[in-house]
Coordinates of C-alpha atoms in Angstrom, one line a residue:
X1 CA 15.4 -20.3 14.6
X2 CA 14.8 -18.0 11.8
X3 CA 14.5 -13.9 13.1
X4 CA 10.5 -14.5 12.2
X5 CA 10.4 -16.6 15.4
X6 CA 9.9 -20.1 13.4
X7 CA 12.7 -23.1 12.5
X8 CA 14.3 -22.1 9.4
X9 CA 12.8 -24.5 5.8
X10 CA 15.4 -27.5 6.0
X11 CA 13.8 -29.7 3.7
X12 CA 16.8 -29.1 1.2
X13 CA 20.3 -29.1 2.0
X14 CA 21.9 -26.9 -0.8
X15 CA 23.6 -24.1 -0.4
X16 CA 21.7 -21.9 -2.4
X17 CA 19.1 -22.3 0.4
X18 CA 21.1 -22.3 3.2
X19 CA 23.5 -19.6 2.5
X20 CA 23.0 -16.2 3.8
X21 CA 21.4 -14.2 1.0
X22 CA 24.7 -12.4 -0.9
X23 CA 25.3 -8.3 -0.2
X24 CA 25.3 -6.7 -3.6
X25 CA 23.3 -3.6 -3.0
X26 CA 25.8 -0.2 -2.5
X27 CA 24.8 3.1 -1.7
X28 CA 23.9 4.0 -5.1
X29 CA 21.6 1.4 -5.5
X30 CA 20.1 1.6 -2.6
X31 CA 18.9 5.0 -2.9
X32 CA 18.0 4.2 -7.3
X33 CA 15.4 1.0 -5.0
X34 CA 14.3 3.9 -2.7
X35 CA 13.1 6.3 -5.3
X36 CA 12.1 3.7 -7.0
X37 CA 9.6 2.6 -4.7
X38 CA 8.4 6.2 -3.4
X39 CA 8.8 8.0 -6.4
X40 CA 5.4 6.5 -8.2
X41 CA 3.6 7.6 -11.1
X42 CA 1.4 9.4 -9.0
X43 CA 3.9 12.0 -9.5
X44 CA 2.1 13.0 -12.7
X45 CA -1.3 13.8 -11.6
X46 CA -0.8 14.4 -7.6
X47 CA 0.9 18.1 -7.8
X48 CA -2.2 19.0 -10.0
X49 CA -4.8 17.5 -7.8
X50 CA -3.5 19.0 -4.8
X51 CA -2.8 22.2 -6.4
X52 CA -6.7 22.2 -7.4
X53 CA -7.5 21.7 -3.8
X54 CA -5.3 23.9 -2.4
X55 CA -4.2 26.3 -4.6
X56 CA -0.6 27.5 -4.0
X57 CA -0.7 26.5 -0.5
X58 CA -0.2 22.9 -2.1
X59 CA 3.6 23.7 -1.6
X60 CA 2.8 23.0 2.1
X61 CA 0.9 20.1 1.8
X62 CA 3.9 18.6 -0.2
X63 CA 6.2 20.5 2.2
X64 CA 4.2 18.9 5.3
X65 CA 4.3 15.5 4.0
X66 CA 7.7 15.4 2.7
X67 CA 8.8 15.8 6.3
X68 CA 6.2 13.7 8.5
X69 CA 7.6 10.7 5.7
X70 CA 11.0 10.9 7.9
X71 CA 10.2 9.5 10.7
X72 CA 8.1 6.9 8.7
X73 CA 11.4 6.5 6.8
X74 CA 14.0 6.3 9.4
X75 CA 11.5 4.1 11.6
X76 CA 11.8 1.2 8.9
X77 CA 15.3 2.4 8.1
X78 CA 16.3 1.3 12.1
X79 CA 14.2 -1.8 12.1
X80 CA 15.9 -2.7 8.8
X81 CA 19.3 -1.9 10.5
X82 CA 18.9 -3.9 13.1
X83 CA 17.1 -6.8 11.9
X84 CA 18.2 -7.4 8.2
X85 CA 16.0 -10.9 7.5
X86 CA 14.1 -10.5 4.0
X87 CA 11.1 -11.1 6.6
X88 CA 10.8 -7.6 6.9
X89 CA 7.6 -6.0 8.5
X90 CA 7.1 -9.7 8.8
X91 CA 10.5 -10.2 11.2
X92 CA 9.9 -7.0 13.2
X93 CA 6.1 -7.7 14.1
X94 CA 6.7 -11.0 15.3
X95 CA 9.5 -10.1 17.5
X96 CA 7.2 -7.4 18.6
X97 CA 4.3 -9.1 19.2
X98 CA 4.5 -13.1 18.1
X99 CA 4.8 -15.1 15.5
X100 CA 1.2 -14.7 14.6
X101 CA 1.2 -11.5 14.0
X102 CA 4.8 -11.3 12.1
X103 CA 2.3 -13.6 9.9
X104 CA -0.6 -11.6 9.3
X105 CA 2.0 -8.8 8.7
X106 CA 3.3 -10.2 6.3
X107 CA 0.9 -11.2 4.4
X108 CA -1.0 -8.0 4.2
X109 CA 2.0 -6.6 2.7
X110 CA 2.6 -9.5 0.3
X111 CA -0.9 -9.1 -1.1
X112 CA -0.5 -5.4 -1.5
X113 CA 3.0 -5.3 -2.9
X114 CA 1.7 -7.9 -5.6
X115 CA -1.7 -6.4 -6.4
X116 CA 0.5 -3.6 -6.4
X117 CA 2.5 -5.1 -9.5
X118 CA -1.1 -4.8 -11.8
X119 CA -1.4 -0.9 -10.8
X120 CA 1.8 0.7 -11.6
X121 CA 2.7 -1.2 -15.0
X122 CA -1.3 -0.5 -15.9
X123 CA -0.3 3.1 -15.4
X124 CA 2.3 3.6 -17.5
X125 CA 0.3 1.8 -20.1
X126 CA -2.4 4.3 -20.0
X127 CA 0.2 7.2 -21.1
X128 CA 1.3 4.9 -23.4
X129 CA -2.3 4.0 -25.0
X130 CA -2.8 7.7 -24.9
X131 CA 0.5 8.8 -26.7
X132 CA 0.1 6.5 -29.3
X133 CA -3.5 7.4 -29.5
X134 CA -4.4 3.8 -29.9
X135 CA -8.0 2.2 -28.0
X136 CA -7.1 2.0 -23.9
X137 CA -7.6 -1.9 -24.3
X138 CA -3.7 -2.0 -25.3
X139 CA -3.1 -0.4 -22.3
X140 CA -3.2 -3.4 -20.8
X141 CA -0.7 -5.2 -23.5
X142 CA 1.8 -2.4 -22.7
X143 CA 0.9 -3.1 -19.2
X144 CA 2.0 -6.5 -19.7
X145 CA 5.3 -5.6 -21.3
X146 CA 6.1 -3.3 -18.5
X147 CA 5.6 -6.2 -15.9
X148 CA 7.5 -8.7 -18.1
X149 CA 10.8 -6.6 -18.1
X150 CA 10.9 -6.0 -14.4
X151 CA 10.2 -10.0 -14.1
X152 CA 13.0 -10.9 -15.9
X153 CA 15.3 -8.1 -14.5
X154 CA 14.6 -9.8 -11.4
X155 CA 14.9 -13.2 -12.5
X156 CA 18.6 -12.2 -13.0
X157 CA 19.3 -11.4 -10.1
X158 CA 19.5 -8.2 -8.1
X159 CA 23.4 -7.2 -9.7
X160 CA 21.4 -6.5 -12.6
X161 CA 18.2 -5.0 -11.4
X162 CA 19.7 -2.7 -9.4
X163 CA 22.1 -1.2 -12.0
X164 CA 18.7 -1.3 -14.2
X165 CA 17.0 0.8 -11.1
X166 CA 19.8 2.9 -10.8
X167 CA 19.6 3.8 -14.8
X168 CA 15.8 3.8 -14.0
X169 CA 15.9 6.3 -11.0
X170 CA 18.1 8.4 -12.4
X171 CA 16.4 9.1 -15.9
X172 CA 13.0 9.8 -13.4
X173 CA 14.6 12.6 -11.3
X174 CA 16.4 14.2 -15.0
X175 CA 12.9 14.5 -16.6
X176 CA 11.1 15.7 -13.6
X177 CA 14.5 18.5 -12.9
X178 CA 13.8 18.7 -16.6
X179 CA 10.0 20.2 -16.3
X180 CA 11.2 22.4 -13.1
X181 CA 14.1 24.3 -14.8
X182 CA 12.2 24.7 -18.0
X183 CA 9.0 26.1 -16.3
X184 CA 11.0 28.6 -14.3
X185 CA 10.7 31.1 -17.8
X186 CA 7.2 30.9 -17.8
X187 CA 6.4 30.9 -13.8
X188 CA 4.6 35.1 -13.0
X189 CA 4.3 35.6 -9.0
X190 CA 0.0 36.7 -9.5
X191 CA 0.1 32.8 -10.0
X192 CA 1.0 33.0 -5.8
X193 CA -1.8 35.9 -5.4
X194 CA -4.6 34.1 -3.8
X195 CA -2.4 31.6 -2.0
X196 CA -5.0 29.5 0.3
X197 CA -8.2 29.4 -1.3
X198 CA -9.6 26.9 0.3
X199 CA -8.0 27.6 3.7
X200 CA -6.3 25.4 6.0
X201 CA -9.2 22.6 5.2
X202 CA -7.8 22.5 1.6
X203 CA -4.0 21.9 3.0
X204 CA -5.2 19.4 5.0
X205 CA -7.2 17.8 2.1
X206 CA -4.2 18.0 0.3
X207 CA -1.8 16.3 2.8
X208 CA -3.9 13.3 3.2
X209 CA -4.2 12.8 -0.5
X210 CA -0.4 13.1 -0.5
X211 CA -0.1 10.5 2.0
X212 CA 0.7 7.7 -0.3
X213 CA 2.8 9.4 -2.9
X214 CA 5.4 9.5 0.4
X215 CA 4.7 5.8 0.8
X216 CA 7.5 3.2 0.2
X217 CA 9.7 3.1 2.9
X218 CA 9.1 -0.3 3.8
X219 CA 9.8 -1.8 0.5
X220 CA 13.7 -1.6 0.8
X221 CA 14.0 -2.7 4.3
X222 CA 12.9 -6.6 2.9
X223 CA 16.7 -5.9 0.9
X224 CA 18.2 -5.1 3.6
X225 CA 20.2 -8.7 4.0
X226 CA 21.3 -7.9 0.6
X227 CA 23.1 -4.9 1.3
X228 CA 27.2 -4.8 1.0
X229 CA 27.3 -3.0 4.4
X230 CA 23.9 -2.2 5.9
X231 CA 25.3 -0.6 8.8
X232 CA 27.1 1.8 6.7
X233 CA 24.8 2.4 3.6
X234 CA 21.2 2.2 4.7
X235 CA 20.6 4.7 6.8
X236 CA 22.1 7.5 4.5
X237 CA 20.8 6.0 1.7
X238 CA 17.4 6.7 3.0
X239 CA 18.2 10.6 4.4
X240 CA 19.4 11.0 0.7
X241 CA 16.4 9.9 -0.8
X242 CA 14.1 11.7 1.5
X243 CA 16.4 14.5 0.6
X244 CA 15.8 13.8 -3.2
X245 CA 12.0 13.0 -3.2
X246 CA 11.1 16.5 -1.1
X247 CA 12.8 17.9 -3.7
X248 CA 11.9 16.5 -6.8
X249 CA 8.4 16.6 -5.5
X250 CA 8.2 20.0 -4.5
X251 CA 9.8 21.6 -7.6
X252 CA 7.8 20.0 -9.6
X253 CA 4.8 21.1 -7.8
X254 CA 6.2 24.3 -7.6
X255 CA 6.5 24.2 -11.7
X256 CA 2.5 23.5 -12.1
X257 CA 1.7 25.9 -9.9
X258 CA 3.7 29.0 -10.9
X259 CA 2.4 28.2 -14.4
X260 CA -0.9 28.1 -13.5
X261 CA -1.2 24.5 -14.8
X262 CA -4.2 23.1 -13.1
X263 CA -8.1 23.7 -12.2
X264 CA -9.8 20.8 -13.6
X265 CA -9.8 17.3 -13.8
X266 CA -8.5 16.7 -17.4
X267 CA -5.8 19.3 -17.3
X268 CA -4.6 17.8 -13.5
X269 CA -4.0 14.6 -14.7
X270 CA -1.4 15.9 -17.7
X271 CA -0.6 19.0 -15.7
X272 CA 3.3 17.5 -15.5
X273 CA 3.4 16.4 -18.5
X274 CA 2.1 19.7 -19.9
X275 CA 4.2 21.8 -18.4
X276 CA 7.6 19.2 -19.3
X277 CA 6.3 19.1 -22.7
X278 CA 5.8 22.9 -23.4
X279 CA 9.6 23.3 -21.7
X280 CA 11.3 21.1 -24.0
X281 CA 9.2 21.7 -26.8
X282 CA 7.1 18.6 -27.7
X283 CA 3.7 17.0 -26.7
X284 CA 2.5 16.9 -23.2
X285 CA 0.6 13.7 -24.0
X286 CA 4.8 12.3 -25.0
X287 CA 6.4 13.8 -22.2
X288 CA 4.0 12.3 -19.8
X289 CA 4.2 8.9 -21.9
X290 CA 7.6 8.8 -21.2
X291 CA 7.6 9.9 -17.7
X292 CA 5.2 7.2 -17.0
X293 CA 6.6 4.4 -19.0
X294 CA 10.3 5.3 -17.1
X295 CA 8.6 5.2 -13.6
X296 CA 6.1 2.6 -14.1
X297 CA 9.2 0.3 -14.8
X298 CA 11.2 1.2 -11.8
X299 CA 8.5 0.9 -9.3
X300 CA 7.4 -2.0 -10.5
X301 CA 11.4 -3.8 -10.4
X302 CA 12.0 -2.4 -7.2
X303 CA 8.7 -4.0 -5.8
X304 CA 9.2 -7.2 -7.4
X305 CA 12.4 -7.1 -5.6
X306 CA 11.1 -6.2 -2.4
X307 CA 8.2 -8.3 -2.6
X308 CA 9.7 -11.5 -3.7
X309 CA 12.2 -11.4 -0.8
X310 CA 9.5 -11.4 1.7
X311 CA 7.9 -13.9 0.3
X312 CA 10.8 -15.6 0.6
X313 CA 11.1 -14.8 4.2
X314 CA 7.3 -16.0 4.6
X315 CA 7.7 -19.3 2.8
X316 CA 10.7 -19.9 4.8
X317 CA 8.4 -19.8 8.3
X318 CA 5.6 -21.1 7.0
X319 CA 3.4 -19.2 6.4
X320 CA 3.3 -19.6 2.7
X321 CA 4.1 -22.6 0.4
X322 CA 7.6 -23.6 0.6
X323 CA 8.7 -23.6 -2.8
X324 CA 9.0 -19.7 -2.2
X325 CA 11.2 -20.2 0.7
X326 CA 13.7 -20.9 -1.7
X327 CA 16.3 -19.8 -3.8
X328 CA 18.8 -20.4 -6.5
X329 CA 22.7 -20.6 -6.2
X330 CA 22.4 -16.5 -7.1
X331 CA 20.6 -16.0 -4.3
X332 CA 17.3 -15.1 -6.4
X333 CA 14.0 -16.1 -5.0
X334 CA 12.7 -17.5 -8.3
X335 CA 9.5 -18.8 -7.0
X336 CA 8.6 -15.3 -5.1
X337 CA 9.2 -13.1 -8.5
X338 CA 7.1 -15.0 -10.5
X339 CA 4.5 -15.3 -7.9
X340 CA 4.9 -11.8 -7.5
X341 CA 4.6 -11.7 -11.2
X342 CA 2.2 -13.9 -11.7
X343 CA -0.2 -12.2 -9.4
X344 CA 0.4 -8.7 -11.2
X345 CA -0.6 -10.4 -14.5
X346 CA -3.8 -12.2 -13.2
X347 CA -4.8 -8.4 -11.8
X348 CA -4.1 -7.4 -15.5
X349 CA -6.2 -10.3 -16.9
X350 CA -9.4 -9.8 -14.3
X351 CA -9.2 -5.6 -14.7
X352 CA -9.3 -5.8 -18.5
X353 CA -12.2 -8.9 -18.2
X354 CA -14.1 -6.9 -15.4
X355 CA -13.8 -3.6 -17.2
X356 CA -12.1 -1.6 -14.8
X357 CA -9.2 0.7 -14.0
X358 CA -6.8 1.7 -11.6
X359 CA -8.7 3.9 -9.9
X360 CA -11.0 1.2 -9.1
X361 CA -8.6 -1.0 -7.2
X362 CA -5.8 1.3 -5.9
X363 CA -7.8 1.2 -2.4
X364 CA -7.5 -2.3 -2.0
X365 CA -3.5 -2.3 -1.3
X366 CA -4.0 0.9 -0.5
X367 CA -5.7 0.0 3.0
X368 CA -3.6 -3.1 3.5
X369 CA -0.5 -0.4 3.1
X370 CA -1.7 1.4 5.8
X371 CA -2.2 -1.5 8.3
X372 CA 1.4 -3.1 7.7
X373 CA 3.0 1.0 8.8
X374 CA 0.1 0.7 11.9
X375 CA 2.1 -2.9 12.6
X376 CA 5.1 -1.4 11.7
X377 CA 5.4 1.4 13.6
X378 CA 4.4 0.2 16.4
X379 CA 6.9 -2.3 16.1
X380 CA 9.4 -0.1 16.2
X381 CA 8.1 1.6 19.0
X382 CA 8.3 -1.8 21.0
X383 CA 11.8 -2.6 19.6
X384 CA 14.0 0.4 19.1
X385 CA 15.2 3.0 22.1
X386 CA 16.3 6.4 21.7
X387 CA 15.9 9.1 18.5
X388 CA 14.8 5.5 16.4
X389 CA 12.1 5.2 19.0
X390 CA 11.1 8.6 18.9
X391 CA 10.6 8.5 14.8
X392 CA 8.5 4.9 15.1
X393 CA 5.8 7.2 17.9
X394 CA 5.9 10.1 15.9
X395 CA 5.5 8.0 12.5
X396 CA 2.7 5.7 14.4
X397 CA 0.4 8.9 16.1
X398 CA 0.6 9.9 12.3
X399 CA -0.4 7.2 10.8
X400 CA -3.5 6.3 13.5
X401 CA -4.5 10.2 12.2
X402 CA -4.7 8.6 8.8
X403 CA -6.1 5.6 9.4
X404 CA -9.8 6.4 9.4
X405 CA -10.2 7.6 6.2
X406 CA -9.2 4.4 4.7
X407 CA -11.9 3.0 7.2
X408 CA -14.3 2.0 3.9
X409 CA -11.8 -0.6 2.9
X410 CA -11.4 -2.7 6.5
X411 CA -12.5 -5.6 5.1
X412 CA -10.0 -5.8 2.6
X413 CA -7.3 -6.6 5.7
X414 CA -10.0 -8.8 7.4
X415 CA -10.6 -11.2 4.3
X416 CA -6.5 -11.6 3.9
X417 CA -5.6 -12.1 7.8
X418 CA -9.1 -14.9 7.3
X419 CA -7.1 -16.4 4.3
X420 CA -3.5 -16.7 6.0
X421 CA -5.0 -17.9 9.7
X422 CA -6.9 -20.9 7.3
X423 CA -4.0 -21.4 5.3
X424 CA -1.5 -21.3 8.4
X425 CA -4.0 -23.8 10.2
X426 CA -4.2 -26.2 7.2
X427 CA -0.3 -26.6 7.6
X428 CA -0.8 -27.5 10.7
X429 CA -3.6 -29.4 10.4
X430 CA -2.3 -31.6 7.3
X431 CA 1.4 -31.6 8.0
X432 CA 3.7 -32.0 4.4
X433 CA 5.4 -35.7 4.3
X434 CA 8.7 -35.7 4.8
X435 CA 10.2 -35.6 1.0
X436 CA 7.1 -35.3 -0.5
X437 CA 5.0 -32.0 -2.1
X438 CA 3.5 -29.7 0.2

């Protein structure tokens, strides 16, 4: 039996299939995947959003979130420990609560993760379009490019993509520690005079807003069979990287605030770039090009990598064609990255034909996000004993606070678990021959 609770795909005897999936993740590149995946390019515009809401008491919005994110963190960090199958949420729901909904799990997360894959490379071709000053219909041709690279990365293998994450990851936190240091000159303290506008309703506003930029825990925990020594490197990959993004995050807030770079819409959304770009001397509209490009990549190969592994995981229990329950002699999933790929790119084909943007379609994994940590979580508060179980109730009371305001997207969950019952029923229903194509 597979740890998803279903007979392992043994319609192919090769080793590539049957092999356990080879550790080649360290602790280095570990944490490079985990910035990757939390540190996304809403890193740009959040810190002047909330700082608009908030005012100066954005600091403990960002503060607040950073630490609620641990128990979210260390909740998928124990389940990952414990049950390293690239099954993921997927593994830990159904020994939770059953093979069907380990399924359903999965599958939300599969659909966000890939729809996922159109919103972050469209992002960093925005900045791009807009650095460039070029028409925003090539932002989907960078776009495109951005997506390709992290395919092929992938399609290497995960020696590769992870040293390219770890290059990645690391130019990320230099240019945002770039725009705190430099800001520091031009910070003046009547910037912190009138520090809660808005009161405690606007730090609350803020904190919600700021609930995804802490998402990503979960990605990782689908690479966990791939790690050297999970045991060992996990866990303290993910306290360091908690460590990092509170940081990172927080100066960088800190930067836009004490230089007074925010208070409308236009400014918010370059307020990072601005204040990199007056630091170091050049355009805001390059600095945040750059930033964007840089992150968009990273986020996009790290969730590629994730993504592709449950998919693996998924089309090795059936509950998604079996070609990507396979993989090569490297141990690469070939079928999930370009699925994954694939899916990203058909995103980028139907925005640019139905004319819109980002903004129009981040709810949609947005709200299946949030239903795979309600699963999650409570998974872990079924599975795990002691401090582990005390992060996965802490991390789950949170995330049931959360939950309604993404309450205008429930049938976004409801169409997908409609989709993978009917497709799950259909394998059963019209059995594949033995030998022959699903």
């Amino acid at each position: 039996m597979s740890a998803t609770g279903h007979p392992p795909n043994t319609h192919d005897s090769s080793s590539a299939e049957t092999s356990p999936l080879q550790g080649t993740i360290g602790y280095g590149q570990a944490v490079a995947l985990y910035v990757g995946a939390v540190l996304g390019a809403g890193v740009l515009v959040l810190p002047g959003q909330v700082a608009s809401a908030a005012g100066p008491a954005s600091l403990v919005s960002w503060l607040f979130m950073g630490l609620l994110g641990l128990p979210l963190a260390m909740t998928f960090a124990a389940l990952a420990t414990r049950f390293p199958d690239p099954g993921g949420i997927s593994t830990y729901a159904t020994r939770a609560f059953g093979p069907t909904a380990g399924g359903l799990a999965g599958w939300f997360y599969f659909v966000a993760g890939s729809v996922g894959q159109t919103i972050v490379p469209l992002t960093g071709g925005y900045y791009i379009a807009a650095a460039l000053r070029v028409d925003q219909d090539y932002a989907f041709l960078f776009a495109a490019g951005i997506l390709a690279l992290a395919v092929a990365a992938n399609l290497v293998g995960l020696r590769l993509s992870g040293r390219v994450q770890l290059a990645l990851s690391g130019g990320v936190a230099l240019l945002l520690l770039a725009a705190t240091l430099t800001a520091l000159a031009h910070v003046h303290a009547s910037a912190f005079s009138s520090f809660a506008p808005n009161g405690l309703s606007g730090i609350a506003d803020g904190a919600v807003v700021l609930f995804f930029a802490f998402a990503g825990w979960e990605a990782v925990a689908h690479l966990a069979g791939e790690f050297r020594d999970v045991h060992r490197d996990l866990t303290r990959a993910t306290v360091t990287t908690v460590a990092v993004v509170v940081v990172l995050y927080l100066g960088v807030s800190f930067a836009v605030v004490g230089t007074g770079t925010y208070g409308n819409a236009r400014l918010d959304r370059i307020a990072v770039g601005q204040v990199l770009g007056a630091g170091l001397g050049f355009s805001a509209t390059v600095a945040a090009a750059v930033l964007a490009t840089v992150i968009s990549l990273g986020t996009t190969n790290a969730f590629i990598a994730a993504v592709s592994r449950l998919g693996y995981g998924l089309g090795r229990d059936g509950w998604l064609p079996t070609p990507l329950g396979r993989r090569n002699a490297d141990g690469v999933p070939v079928a999930g990255v370009l699925t994954v790929g694939g899916i990203g790119a058909a995103g980028l084909v139907a925005t640019r034909l139905g004319g819109w943007g980002t903004e129009d379609i981040v709810g949609l994994p947005a709200s299946l996000v949030l239903v795979t940590y309600l699963i999650g979580t409570a998974a872990g508060a079924r599975l795990l004993s002691g401090r582990a179980r005390g992060y996965a109730v802490t991390a789950l009371a949170f995330t049931v606070v959360i939950a309604p305001f993404a309450a205008g997207y429930i049938a976004v969950p409801v169409i997908v678990a409609a989709v993978a019952l009917g497709y799950r029923w259909s394998r059963h229903r019209f059995p594949r021959r033995p030998g022959g194509a699903e």
